[in-house]
């Protein structure tokens, strides 16, 4: 089966939208997505990139169009569960460490899903550790164990390493995709990802 990498951070709403459409995308194209956790803040800092709201602060028409495209994507794919998080932008560091550490606990996919649902459907405050533990527990996971793993120095180092590797490969934001060594940025590039897979 063909595969591609999906670089993500649960703190980015576009990453959530891609996460929601990937199952159908992969089924349609006979491919599998390899989720690669990275720190969006780390990508921004290392590359000089900024969030769209800041980047287009002096170009309101451009920012308005970004929002229009965002809404179009949601409508086109019927992503009716999406809710903008009132704590935006969320500090996703602990969550991304928990996702990184979840691999050793055999529950990475479930942890990704739990955080995506929490942040972008249920407006979970990632800065509230007790709320995060309770949310993970409610999703059938061991919240305390996941956050304990998140504090492990090896897990912290692994997330730094995946982020640094992403920067070295040319990534500057999320969602970023790699088909082999070919990079594609943005949810609007899924058609190009499909062509590269083909």
PDB file of C-alpha atoms in Angstrom:
ATOM      1  CA  UNK A   1       0.000   0.000   0.000  1.00  0.00           C
ATOM      2  CA  UNK A   2       1.197   3.493  -0.832  1.00  0.00           C
ATOM      3  CA  UNK A   3       1.885   5.725   2.141  1.00  0.00           C
ATOM      4  CA  UNK A   4       2.534   9.368   2.888  1.00  0.00           C
ATOM      5  CA  UNK A   5       3.437  11.395   5.958  1.00  0.00           C
ATOM      6  CA  UNK A   6       1.048  13.835   7.594  1.00  0.00           C
ATOM      7  CA  UNK A   7       2.844  16.329   9.861  1.00  0.00           C
ATOM      8  CA  UNK A   8       0.375  17.631  12.417  1.00  0.00           C
ATOM      9  CA  UNK A   9      -0.146  19.466  15.681  1.00  0.00           C
ATOM     10  CA  UNK A  10      -3.523  19.277  17.463  1.00  0.00           C
ATOM     11  CA  UNK A  11      -3.234  23.013  18.136  1.00  0.00           C
ATOM     12  CA  UNK A  12      -3.936  23.833  14.480  1.00  0.00           C
ATOM     13  CA  UNK A  13      -7.539  23.791  13.231  1.00  0.00           C
ATOM     14  CA  UNK A  14      -6.453  22.937   9.693  1.00  0.00           C
ATOM     15  CA  UNK A  15      -4.775  19.821  11.048  1.00  0.00           C
ATOM     16  CA  UNK A  16      -8.102  18.792  12.561  1.00  0.00           C
ATOM     17  CA  UNK A  17      -9.900  19.292   9.246  1.00  0.00           C
ATOM     18  CA  UNK A  18      -7.346  17.133   7.442  1.00  0.00           C
ATOM     19  CA  UNK A  19      -7.572  14.485  10.172  1.00  0.00           C
ATOM     20  CA  UNK A  20     -11.306  14.263   9.541  1.00  0.00           C
ATOM     21  CA  UNK A  21     -11.036  13.841   5.756  1.00  0.00           C
ATOM     22  CA  UNK A  22      -8.024  11.490   5.679  1.00  0.00           C
ATOM     23  CA  UNK A  23      -9.943   8.211   6.204  1.00  0.00           C
ATOM     24  CA  UNK A  24     -12.021   8.770   3.058  1.00  0.00           C
ATOM     25  CA  UNK A  25      -9.001  10.168   1.183  1.00  0.00           C
ATOM     26  CA  UNK A  26      -6.883   7.118   2.035  1.00  0.00           C
ATOM     27  CA  UNK A  27      -9.672   4.706   1.117  1.00  0.00           C
ATOM     28  CA  UNK A  28     -10.201   6.436  -2.224  1.00  0.00           C
ATOM     29  CA  UNK A  29      -6.523   6.393  -3.146  1.00  0.00           C
ATOM     30  CA  UNK A  30      -5.484   3.068  -1.609  1.00  0.00           C
ATOM     31  CA  UNK A  31      -2.998   4.780   0.679  1.00  0.00           C
ATOM     32  CA  UNK A  32      -2.141   5.004   4.341  1.00  0.00           C
ATOM     33  CA  UNK A  33      -1.254   8.124   6.304  1.00  0.00           C
ATOM     34  CA  UNK A  34       1.700   8.082   8.677  1.00  0.00           C
ATOM     35  CA  UNK A  35       0.954  10.680  11.361  1.00  0.00           C
ATOM     36  CA  UNK A  36       4.098  12.573  12.410  1.00  0.00           C
ATOM     37  CA  UNK A  37       3.713  14.775  15.522  1.00  0.00           C
ATOM     38  CA  UNK A  38       5.532  18.102  15.366  1.00  0.00           C
ATOM     39  CA  UNK A  39       5.394  21.320  17.347  1.00  0.00           C
ATOM     40  CA  UNK A  40       3.724  24.042  15.316  1.00  0.00           C
ATOM     41  CA  UNK A  41       5.268  26.715  17.542  1.00  0.00           C
ATOM     42  CA  UNK A  42       8.665  25.159  16.962  1.00  0.00           C
ATOM     43  CA  UNK A  43       8.163  25.228  13.194  1.00  0.00           C
ATOM     44  CA  UNK A  44       7.151  28.883  13.342  1.00  0.00           C
ATOM     45  CA  UNK A  45      10.122  29.842  15.499  1.00  0.00           C
ATOM     46  CA  UNK A  46      12.656  27.954  13.397  1.00  0.00           C
ATOM     47  CA  UNK A  47      11.407  29.230  10.038  1.00  0.00           C
ATOM     48  CA  UNK A  48      10.216  32.760  10.828  1.00  0.00           C
ATOM     49  CA  UNK A  49       6.664  31.817   9.882  1.00  0.00           C
ATOM     50  CA  UNK A  50       3.642  33.230  11.736  1.00  0.00           C
ATOM     51  CA  UNK A  51      -0.026  32.248  12.087  1.00  0.00           C
ATOM     52  CA  UNK A  52      -2.283  33.599   9.307  1.00  0.00           C
ATOM     53  CA  UNK A  53      -4.061  35.990  11.684  1.00  0.00           C
ATOM     54  CA  UNK A  54      -0.722  37.685  12.389  1.00  0.00           C
ATOM     55  CA  UNK A  55       0.697  37.239   8.906  1.00  0.00           C
ATOM     56  CA  UNK A  56      -2.229  38.990   7.244  1.00  0.00           C
ATOM     57  CA  UNK A  57      -2.875  41.605   9.939  1.00  0.00           C
ATOM     58  CA  UNK A  58      -2.104  44.350   7.430  1.00  0.00           C
ATOM     59  CA  UNK A  59      -4.056  42.676   4.609  1.00  0.00           C
ATOM     60  CA  UNK A  60      -7.622  42.247   5.866  1.00  0.00           C
ATOM     61  CA  UNK A  61      -8.887  41.125   2.459  1.00  0.00           C
ATOM     62  CA  UNK A  62      -6.368  38.280   2.437  1.00  0.00           C
ATOM     63  CA  UNK A  63      -7.354  37.247   5.966  1.00  0.00           C
ATOM     64  CA  UNK A  64     -11.033  37.358   5.015  1.00  0.00           C
ATOM     65  CA  UNK A  65     -10.308  35.093   2.044  1.00  0.00           C
ATOM     66  CA  UNK A  66      -8.399  32.650   4.266  1.00  0.00           C
ATOM     67  CA  UNK A  67     -11.488  32.397   6.454  1.00  0.00           C
ATOM     68  CA  UNK A  68     -13.703  31.964   3.389  1.00  0.00           C
ATOM     69  CA  UNK A  69     -11.611  29.029   2.165  1.00  0.00           C
ATOM     70  CA  UNK A  70     -11.664  27.539   5.665  1.00  0.00           C
ATOM     71  CA  UNK A  71     -15.461  27.682   5.740  1.00  0.00           C
ATOM     72  CA  UNK A  72     -15.710  26.278   2.221  1.00  0.00           C
ATOM     73  CA  UNK A  73     -13.616  23.267   3.192  1.00  0.00           C
ATOM     74  CA  UNK A  74     -15.821  22.611   6.217  1.00  0.00           C
ATOM     75  CA  UNK A  75     -18.995  22.814   4.124  1.00  0.00           C
ATOM     76  CA  UNK A  76     -17.586  20.747   1.253  1.00  0.00           C
ATOM     77  CA  UNK A  77     -16.725  17.881   3.586  1.00  0.00           C
ATOM     78  CA  UNK A  78     -19.670  18.178   5.962  1.00  0.00           C
ATOM     79  CA  UNK A  79     -17.472  18.747   9.020  1.00  0.00           C
ATOM     80  CA  UNK A  80     -20.345  19.946  11.165  1.00  0.00           C
ATOM     81  CA  UNK A  81     -18.751  18.975  14.495  1.00  0.00           C
ATOM     82  CA  UNK A  82     -16.035  21.629  14.239  1.00  0.00           C
ATOM     83  CA  UNK A  83     -16.101  24.346  16.882  1.00  0.00           C
ATOM     84  CA  UNK A  84     -13.490  27.099  17.130  1.00  0.00           C
ATOM     85  CA  UNK A  85     -11.697  26.757  20.449  1.00  0.00           C
ATOM     86  CA  UNK A  86     -12.189  29.835  22.675  1.00  0.00           C
ATOM     87  CA  UNK A  87      -8.657  29.298  24.025  1.00  0.00           C
ATOM     88  CA  UNK A  88      -7.140  29.782  20.565  1.00  0.00           C
ATOM     89  CA  UNK A  89      -4.299  29.520  19.999  1.00  0.00           C
ATOM     90  CA  UNK A  90      -4.023  26.586  22.385  1.00  0.00           C
ATOM     91  CA  UNK A  91      -0.704  25.633  23.964  1.00  0.00           C
ATOM     92  CA  UNK A  92      -0.378  22.144  22.499  1.00  0.00           C
ATOM     93  CA  UNK A  93       3.051  21.268  23.889  1.00  0.00           C
ATOM     94  CA  UNK A  94       1.817  18.826  26.549  1.00  0.00           C
ATOM     95  CA  UNK A  95      -0.727  17.284  24.191  1.00  0.00           C
ATOM     96  CA  UNK A  96       1.849  16.687  21.471  1.00  0.00           C
ATOM     97  CA  UNK A  97       4.229  15.167  24.009  1.00  0.00           C
ATOM     98  CA  UNK A  98       1.410  12.898  25.200  1.00  0.00           C
ATOM     99  CA  UNK A  99       0.728  11.831  21.610  1.00  0.00           C
ATOM    100  CA  UNK A 100       4.423  11.175  21.054  1.00  0.00           C
ATOM    101  CA  UNK A 101       4.628   9.083  24.219  1.00  0.00           C
ATOM    102  CA  UNK A 102       1.390   7.233  23.447  1.00  0.00           C
ATOM    103  CA  UNK A 103       3.172   5.076  20.885  1.00  0.00           C
ATOM    104  CA  UNK A 104       4.914   3.156  23.676  1.00  0.00           C
ATOM    105  CA  UNK A 105       1.527   2.626  25.351  1.00  0.00           C
ATOM    106  CA  UNK A 106      -0.002   1.285  22.154  1.00  0.00           C
ATOM    107  CA  UNK A 107      -2.642   3.984  21.872  1.00  0.00           C
ATOM    108  CA  UNK A 108      -1.264   6.735  19.640  1.00  0.00           C
ATOM    109  CA  UNK A 109      -4.150   6.760  17.130  1.00  0.00           C
ATOM    110  CA  UNK A 110      -6.713   6.819  19.945  1.00  0.00           C
ATOM    111  CA  UNK A 111      -4.849   9.626  21.710  1.00  0.00           C
ATOM    112  CA  UNK A 112      -4.692  11.709  18.527  1.00  0.00           C
ATOM    113  CA  UNK A 113      -8.422  11.250  18.003  1.00  0.00           C
ATOM    114  CA  UNK A 114      -9.181  12.139  21.628  1.00  0.00           C
ATOM    115  CA  UNK A 115      -7.222  15.384  21.423  1.00  0.00           C
ATOM    116  CA  UNK A 116      -8.673  16.324  18.022  1.00  0.00           C
ATOM    117  CA  UNK A 117     -12.194  15.827  19.360  1.00  0.00           C
ATOM    118  CA  UNK A 118     -11.406  17.600  22.607  1.00  0.00           C
ATOM    119  CA  UNK A 119      -9.809  20.702  21.128  1.00  0.00           C
ATOM    120  CA  UNK A 120     -11.879  21.183  17.968  1.00  0.00           C
ATOM    121  CA  UNK A 121     -15.264  19.701  18.824  1.00  0.00           C
ATOM    122  CA  UNK A 122     -15.592  20.055  22.602  1.00  0.00           C
ATOM    123  CA  UNK A 123     -13.492  23.208  23.160  1.00  0.00           C
ATOM    124  CA  UNK A 124     -11.150  21.508  25.637  1.00  0.00           C
ATOM    125  CA  UNK A 125      -8.709  23.858  27.370  1.00  0.00           C
ATOM    126  CA  UNK A 126      -5.293  22.235  26.892  1.00  0.00           C
ATOM    127  CA  UNK A 127      -3.932  24.465  29.652  1.00  0.00           C
ATOM    128  CA  UNK A 128      -6.136  22.771  32.258  1.00  0.00           C
ATOM    129  CA  UNK A 129      -4.282  19.579  33.193  1.00  0.00           C
ATOM    130  CA  UNK A 130      -7.160  18.149  35.240  1.00  0.00           C
ATOM    131  CA  UNK A 131      -9.597  18.752  32.381  1.00  0.00           C
ATOM    132  CA  UNK A 132      -7.212  17.075  29.948  1.00  0.00           C
ATOM    133  CA  UNK A 133      -6.875  13.992  32.183  1.00  0.00           C
ATOM    134  CA  UNK A 134     -10.645  13.794  32.607  1.00  0.00           C
ATOM    135  CA  UNK A 135     -11.191  14.131  28.861  1.00  0.00           C
ATOM    136  CA  UNK A 136      -8.689  11.384  28.051  1.00  0.00           C
ATOM    137  CA  UNK A 137     -10.219   9.124  30.690  1.00  0.00           C
ATOM    138  CA  UNK A 138     -13.678   9.717  29.217  1.00  0.00           C
ATOM    139  CA  UNK A 139     -12.296   8.677  25.828  1.00  0.00           C
ATOM    140  CA  UNK A 140     -11.313   5.312  27.305  1.00  0.00           C
ATOM    141  CA  UNK A 141      -7.649   6.178  27.775  1.00  0.00           C
ATOM    142  CA  UNK A 142      -5.470   6.472  30.869  1.00  0.00           C
ATOM    143  CA  UNK A 143      -5.091  10.236  31.099  1.00  0.00           C
ATOM    144  CA  UNK A 144      -2.721  10.217  34.049  1.00  0.00           C
ATOM    145  CA  UNK A 145      -0.431   7.661  32.392  1.00  0.00           C
ATOM    146  CA  UNK A 146      -0.378   9.615  29.127  1.00  0.00           C
ATOM    147  CA  UNK A 147       0.563  12.870  30.830  1.00  0.00           C
ATOM    148  CA  UNK A 148       3.182  11.066  32.889  1.00  0.00           C
ATOM    149  CA  UNK A 149       4.707   9.805  29.637  1.00  0.00           C
ATOM    150  CA  UNK A 150       4.518  13.353  28.283  1.00  0.00           C
ATOM    151  CA  UNK A 151       6.876  14.447  31.063  1.00  0.00           C
ATOM    152  CA  UNK A 152       9.490  11.785  30.193  1.00  0.00           C
ATOM    153  CA  UNK A 153      12.749  13.404  28.973  1.00  0.00           C
ATOM    154  CA  UNK A 154      13.044  10.844  26.154  1.00  0.00           C
ATOM    155  CA  UNK A 155       9.568  11.700  24.900  1.00  0.00           C
ATOM    156  CA  UNK A 156      10.340  15.411  25.027  1.00  0.00           C
ATOM    157  CA  UNK A 157      13.543  14.812  23.058  1.00  0.00           C
ATOM    158  CA  UNK A 158      11.701  12.703  20.479  1.00  0.00           C
ATOM    159  CA  UNK A 159       9.180  15.465  19.760  1.00  0.00           C
ATOM    160  CA  UNK A 160      11.982  18.017  19.430  1.00  0.00           C
ATOM    161  CA  UNK A 161      13.750  15.661  17.017  1.00  0.00           C
ATOM    162  CA  UNK A 162      10.684  15.115  14.799  1.00  0.00           C
ATOM    163  CA  UNK A 163      10.148  18.881  14.683  1.00  0.00           C
ATOM    164  CA  UNK A 164      13.786  19.576  13.807  1.00  0.00           C
ATOM    165  CA  UNK A 165      13.675  16.903  11.097  1.00  0.00           C
ATOM    166  CA  UNK A 166      10.544  18.521   9.659  1.00  0.00           C
ATOM    167  CA  UNK A 167      12.281  21.911   9.545  1.00  0.00           C
ATOM    168  CA  UNK A 168      15.327  20.368   7.892  1.00  0.00           C
ATOM    169  CA  UNK A 169      13.052  18.897   5.198  1.00  0.00           C
ATOM    170  CA  UNK A 170      11.507  22.296   4.478  1.00  0.00           C
ATOM    171  CA  UNK A 171       8.353  22.264   6.618  1.00  0.00           C
ATOM    172  CA  UNK A 172       7.195  25.611   8.007  1.00  0.00           C
ATOM    173  CA  UNK A 173       3.642  24.920   9.181  1.00  0.00           C
ATOM    174  CA  UNK A 174       0.850  22.393   9.325  1.00  0.00           C
ATOM    175  CA  UNK A 175      -0.710  20.515   7.738  1.00  0.00           C
ATOM    176  CA  UNK A 176       2.344  19.388   5.769  1.00  0.00           C
ATOM    177  CA  UNK A 177       2.485  16.203   3.734  1.00  0.00           C
ATOM    178  CA  UNK A 178       5.417  14.244   2.347  1.00  0.00           C
ATOM    179  CA  UNK A 179       5.086  11.718  -0.454  1.00  0.00           C
ATOM    180  CA  UNK A 180       8.596  10.334  -0.465  1.00  0.00           C
ATOM    181  CA  UNK A 181      10.761  13.456  -0.440  1.00  0.00           C
ATOM    182  CA  UNK A 182       8.149  15.650  -2.119  1.00  0.00           C
ATOM    183  CA  UNK A 183       6.517  18.175   0.211  1.00  0.00           C
ATOM    184  CA  UNK A 184       3.007  19.629   0.044  1.00  0.00           C
ATOM    185  CA  UNK A 185       1.621  22.268   2.402  1.00  0.00           C
ATOM    186  CA  UNK A 186      -1.988  22.979   3.272  1.00  0.00           C
ATOM    187  CA  UNK A 187      -5.255  21.097   3.193  1.00  0.00           C
ATOM    188  CA  UNK A 188      -5.909  22.505  -0.290  1.00  0.00           C
ATOM    189  CA  UNK A 189      -2.965  20.426  -1.587  1.00  0.00           C
ATOM    190  CA  UNK A 190      -4.611  17.051  -0.995  1.00  0.00           C
ATOM    191  CA  UNK A 191      -5.327  16.803  -4.709  1.00  0.00           C
ATOM    192  CA  UNK A 192      -1.607  17.173  -5.390  1.00  0.00           C
ATOM    193  CA  UNK A 193      -0.875  14.562  -2.718  1.00  0.00           C
ATOM    194  CA  UNK A 194      -3.252  12.210  -4.538  1.00  0.00           C
ATOM    195  CA  UNK A 195      -1.504  12.855  -7.850  1.00  0.00           C
ATOM    196  CA  UNK A 196       1.903  12.193  -6.282  1.00  0.00           C
ATOM    197  CA  UNK A 197       0.632   8.938  -4.795  1.00  0.00           C
ATOM    198  CA  UNK A 198      -0.674   7.905  -8.188  1.00  0.00           C
TER     199      UNK A 198
END
